[in-house]
Coordinates of C-alpha atoms in Angstrom, one line a residue:
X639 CA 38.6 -18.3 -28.9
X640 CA 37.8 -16.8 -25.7
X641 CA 39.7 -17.8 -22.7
X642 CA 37.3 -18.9 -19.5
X643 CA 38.4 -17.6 -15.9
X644 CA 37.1 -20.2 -13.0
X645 CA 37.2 -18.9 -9.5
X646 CA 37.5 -21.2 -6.8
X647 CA 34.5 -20.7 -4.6
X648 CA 37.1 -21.7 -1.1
X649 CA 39.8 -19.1 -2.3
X650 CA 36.9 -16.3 -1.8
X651 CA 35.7 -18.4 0.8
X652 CA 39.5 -17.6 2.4
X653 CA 39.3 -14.0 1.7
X654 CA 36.0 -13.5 3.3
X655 CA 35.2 -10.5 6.0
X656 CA 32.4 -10.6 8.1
X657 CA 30.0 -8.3 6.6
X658 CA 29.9 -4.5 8.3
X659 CA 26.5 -2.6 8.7
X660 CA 27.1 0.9 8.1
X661 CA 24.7 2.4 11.2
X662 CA 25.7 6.3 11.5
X663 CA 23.7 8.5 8.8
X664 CA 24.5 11.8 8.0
X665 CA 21.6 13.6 6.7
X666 CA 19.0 16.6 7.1
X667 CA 17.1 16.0 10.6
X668 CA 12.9 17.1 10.4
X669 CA 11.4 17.0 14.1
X670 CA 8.5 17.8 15.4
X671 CA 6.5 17.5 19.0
X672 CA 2.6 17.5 19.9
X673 CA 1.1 16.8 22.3
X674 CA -0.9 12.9 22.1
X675 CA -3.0 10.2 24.0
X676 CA -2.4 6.6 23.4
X677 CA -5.3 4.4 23.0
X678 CA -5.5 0.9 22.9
X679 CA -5.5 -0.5 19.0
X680 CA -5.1 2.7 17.7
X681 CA -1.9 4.3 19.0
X682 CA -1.1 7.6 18.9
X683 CA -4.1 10.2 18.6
X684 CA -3.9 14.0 18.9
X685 CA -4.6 15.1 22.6
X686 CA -8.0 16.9 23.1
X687 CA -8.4 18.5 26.0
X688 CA -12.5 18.6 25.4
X689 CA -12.6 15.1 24.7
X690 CA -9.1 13.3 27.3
X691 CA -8.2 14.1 30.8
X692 CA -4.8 15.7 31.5
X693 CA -3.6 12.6 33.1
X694 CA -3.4 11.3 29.9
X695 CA -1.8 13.6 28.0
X696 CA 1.3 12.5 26.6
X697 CA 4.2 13.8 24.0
X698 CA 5.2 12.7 20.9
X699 CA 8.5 13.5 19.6
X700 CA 8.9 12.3 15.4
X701 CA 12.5 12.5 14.1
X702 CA 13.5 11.9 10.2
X703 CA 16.5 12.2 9.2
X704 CA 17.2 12.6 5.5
X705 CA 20.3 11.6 4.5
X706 CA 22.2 13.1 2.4
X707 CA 22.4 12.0 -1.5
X708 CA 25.8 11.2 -1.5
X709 CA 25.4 8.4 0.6
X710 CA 23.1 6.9 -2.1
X711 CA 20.6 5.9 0.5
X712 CA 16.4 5.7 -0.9
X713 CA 15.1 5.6 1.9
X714 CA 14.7 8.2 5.7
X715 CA 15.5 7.3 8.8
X716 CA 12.4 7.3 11.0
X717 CA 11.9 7.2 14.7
X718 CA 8.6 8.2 16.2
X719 CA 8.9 8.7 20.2
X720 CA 6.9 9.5 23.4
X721 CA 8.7 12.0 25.2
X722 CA 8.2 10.4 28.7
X723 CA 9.8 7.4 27.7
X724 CA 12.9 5.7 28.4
X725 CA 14.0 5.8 24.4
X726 CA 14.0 9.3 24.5
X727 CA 14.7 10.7 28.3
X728 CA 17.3 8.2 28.5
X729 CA 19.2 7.9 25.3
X730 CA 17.9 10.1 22.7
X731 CA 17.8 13.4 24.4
X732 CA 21.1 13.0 26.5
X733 CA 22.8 12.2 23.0
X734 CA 21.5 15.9 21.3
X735 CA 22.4 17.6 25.2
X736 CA 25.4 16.4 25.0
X737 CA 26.1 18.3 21.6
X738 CA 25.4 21.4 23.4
X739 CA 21.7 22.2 21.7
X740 CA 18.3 21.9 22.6
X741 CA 15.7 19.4 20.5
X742 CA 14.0 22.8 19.5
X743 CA 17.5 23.3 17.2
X744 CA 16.9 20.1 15.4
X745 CA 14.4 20.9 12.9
X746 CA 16.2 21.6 9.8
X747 CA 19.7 20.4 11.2
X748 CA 22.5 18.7 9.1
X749 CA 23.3 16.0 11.6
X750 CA 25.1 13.0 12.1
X751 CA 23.5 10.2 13.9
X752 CA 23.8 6.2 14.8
X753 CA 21.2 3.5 15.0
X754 CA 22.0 1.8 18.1
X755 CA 20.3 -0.7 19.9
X756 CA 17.3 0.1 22.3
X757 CA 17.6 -0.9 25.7
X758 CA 15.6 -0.5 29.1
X759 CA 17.1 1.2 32.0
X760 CA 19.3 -2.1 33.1
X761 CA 20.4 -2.2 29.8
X762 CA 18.4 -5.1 28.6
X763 CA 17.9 -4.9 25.0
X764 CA 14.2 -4.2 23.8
X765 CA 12.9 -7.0 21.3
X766 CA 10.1 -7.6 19.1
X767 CA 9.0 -11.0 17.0
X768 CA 8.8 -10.1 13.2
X769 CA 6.2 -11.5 11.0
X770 CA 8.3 -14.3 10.3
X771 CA 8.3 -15.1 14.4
X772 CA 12.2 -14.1 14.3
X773 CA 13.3 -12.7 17.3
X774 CA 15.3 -9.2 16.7
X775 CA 16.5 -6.2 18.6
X776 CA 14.6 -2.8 18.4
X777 CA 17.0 0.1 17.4
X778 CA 16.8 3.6 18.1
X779 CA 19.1 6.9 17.7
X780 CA 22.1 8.4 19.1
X781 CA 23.0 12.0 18.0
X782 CA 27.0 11.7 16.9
X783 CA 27.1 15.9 15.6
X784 CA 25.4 18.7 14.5
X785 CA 26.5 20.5 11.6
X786 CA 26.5 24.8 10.3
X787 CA 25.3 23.4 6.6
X788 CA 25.3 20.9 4.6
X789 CA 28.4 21.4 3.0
X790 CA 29.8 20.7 6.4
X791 CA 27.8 18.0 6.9
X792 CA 28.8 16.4 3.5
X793 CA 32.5 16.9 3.9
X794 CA 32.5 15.0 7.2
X795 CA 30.9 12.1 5.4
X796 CA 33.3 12.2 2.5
X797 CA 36.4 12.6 5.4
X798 CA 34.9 9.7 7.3
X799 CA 33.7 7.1 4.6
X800 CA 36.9 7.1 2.1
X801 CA 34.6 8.1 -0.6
X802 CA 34.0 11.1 -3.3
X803 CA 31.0 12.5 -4.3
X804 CA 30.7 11.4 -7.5
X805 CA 31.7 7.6 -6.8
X806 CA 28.3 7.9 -4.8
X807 CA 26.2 9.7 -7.2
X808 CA 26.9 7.9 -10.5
X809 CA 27.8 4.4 -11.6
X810 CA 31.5 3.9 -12.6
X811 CA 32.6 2.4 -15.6
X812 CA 33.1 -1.0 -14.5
X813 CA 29.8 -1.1 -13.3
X814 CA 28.1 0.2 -16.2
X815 CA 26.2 -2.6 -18.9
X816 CA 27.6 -4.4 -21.7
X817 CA 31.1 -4.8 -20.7
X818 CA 31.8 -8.3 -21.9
X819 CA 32.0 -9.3 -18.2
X820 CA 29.6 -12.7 -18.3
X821 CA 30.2 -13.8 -14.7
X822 CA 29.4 -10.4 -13.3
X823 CA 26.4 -10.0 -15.8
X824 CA 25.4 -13.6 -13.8
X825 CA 26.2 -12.5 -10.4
X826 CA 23.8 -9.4 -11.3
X827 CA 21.0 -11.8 -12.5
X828 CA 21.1 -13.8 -9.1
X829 CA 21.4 -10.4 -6.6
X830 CA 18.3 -9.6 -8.7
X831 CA 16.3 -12.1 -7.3
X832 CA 18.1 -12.0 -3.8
X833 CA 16.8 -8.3 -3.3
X834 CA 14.0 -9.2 -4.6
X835 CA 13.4 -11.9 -1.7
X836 CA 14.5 -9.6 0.8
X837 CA 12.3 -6.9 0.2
X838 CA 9.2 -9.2 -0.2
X839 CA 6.6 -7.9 2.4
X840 CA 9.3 -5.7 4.4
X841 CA 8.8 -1.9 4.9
X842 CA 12.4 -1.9 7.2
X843 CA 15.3 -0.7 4.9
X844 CA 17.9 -1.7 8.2
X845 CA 16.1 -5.6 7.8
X846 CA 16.5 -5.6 4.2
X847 CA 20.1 -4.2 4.0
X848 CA 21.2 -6.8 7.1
X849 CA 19.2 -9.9 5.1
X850 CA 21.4 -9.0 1.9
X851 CA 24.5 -8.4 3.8
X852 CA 24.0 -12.1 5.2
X853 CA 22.8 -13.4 1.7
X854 CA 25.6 -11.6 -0.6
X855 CA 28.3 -12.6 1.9
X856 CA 27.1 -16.5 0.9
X857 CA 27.2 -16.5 -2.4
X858 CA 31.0 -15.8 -3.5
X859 CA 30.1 -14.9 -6.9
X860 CA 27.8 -12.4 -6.1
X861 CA 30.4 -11.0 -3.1
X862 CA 33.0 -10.8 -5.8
X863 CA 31.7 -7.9 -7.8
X864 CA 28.4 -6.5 -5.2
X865 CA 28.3 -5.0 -1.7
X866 CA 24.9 -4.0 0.2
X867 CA 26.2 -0.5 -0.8
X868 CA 26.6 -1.1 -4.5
X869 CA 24.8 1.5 -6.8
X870 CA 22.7 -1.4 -8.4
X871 CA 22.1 -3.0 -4.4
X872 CA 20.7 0.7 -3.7
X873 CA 18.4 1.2 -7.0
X874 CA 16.8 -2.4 -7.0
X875 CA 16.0 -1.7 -3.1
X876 CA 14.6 1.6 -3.6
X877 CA 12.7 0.3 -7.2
X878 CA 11.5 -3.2 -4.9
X879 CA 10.1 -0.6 -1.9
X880 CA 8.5 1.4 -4.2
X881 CA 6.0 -1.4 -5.4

């Protein structure tokens, strides 16, 4: 006869920790300037100097940063920028200066970089109103390092988050099917449909991750045996995005 465990929903409910976004990336940064012209409904065009005046000429800096496969993550970092901007003049440029480089070095770079929150020159922070008519707070970068290779750049990730390469890379064994565990085999039915939900008609891998964070954190059974950073969290993200 097998024995059944019940876990009091308040004893978890005790334990809980506010949930913690992991914002810095360490990755492989791709960038690239040219020159543009924004025009209304369209955005971003390339700049023609037969076709716009020079008053109009603007530059657009893109930034991706790739992070590395250790940290599990689908998904780049993206940030596309107009050079005569606040965003960039203001807190994106001063971060790589301050790491003794020029942006022309960053194309190809093993970096480490934070998501922080984007803010006018008072420091107001810059919001937008999602589909959903929820107010949030735009993000943008902050280079944290530069690194000689990506050895060094994985090393400092591994020194920095606790964790070994191949606790990133590859399920353990508790996490692997068929175990016998029933309640864990429930809790993974249920974060099904919870990523699920939160991926529904959302291109933003930092909304998604900060909806599950909220929704795992409310559901103690679920909390018990998954994290946003789970292995199975990651895959059913990057499988959902993929649709």
């Amino acid at each position: 006869m097998t024995t059944q465990t019940f876990v009091d929903p308040w004893d978890t409910a005790e334990q809980a920790k506010e949930p913690q976004f992991s914002n810095i990336i360490w990755g492989q940064c791709e960038a690239k300037s040219w020159w543009c012209v924004l025009e209304k409904g369209i955005g971003k065009v390339e700049y023609d100097p037969q076709v716009h005046s020079p008053d109009q000429q603007r530059t657009a800096v893109d930034i991706i940063v790739h992070p590395l496969a250790d940290m599990g993550l689908a998904f780049d970092v993206t940030r596309n920028m107009i050079a005569e901007s606040y965003e960039w003049a203001g807190i994106v440029l001063p971060s790589i200066r301050d790491l003794g480089i020029s942006p022309k070095q960053l194309n190809g770079s093993w970096v480490k970089v934070q998501t922080v929150t984007l803010t006018d020159k008072a420091g107001n922070a810059i919001t937008y109103t999602d589909k959903n008519g929820t107010v949030k707070e735009k993000s943008t970068l902050k280079f944290l390092a530069i690194f000689k290779d990506e050895a060094e750049c994985s090393s400092d990730y591994l020194a920095n988050s606790g964790k070994t390469t191949k606790q990133d890379t590859q399920y353990s064994a508790q996490y692997s099917g068929g175990n016998g565990n029933k309640e864990r085999e429930t809790a993974l039915k249920f974060l099904k449909v919870y990523v699920e939900n939160a991926c529904r008609g959302e291109t933003s891998l930092e909304v998604i991750r900060n909806k599950l964070m909220t929704l795992i954190a409310s559901q103690p059974l679920i909390s018990k045996y998954f994290t946003v950073d789970s292995p199975e969290v990651v895959e059913m993200i990057a499988k959902e995005m993929s649709k």
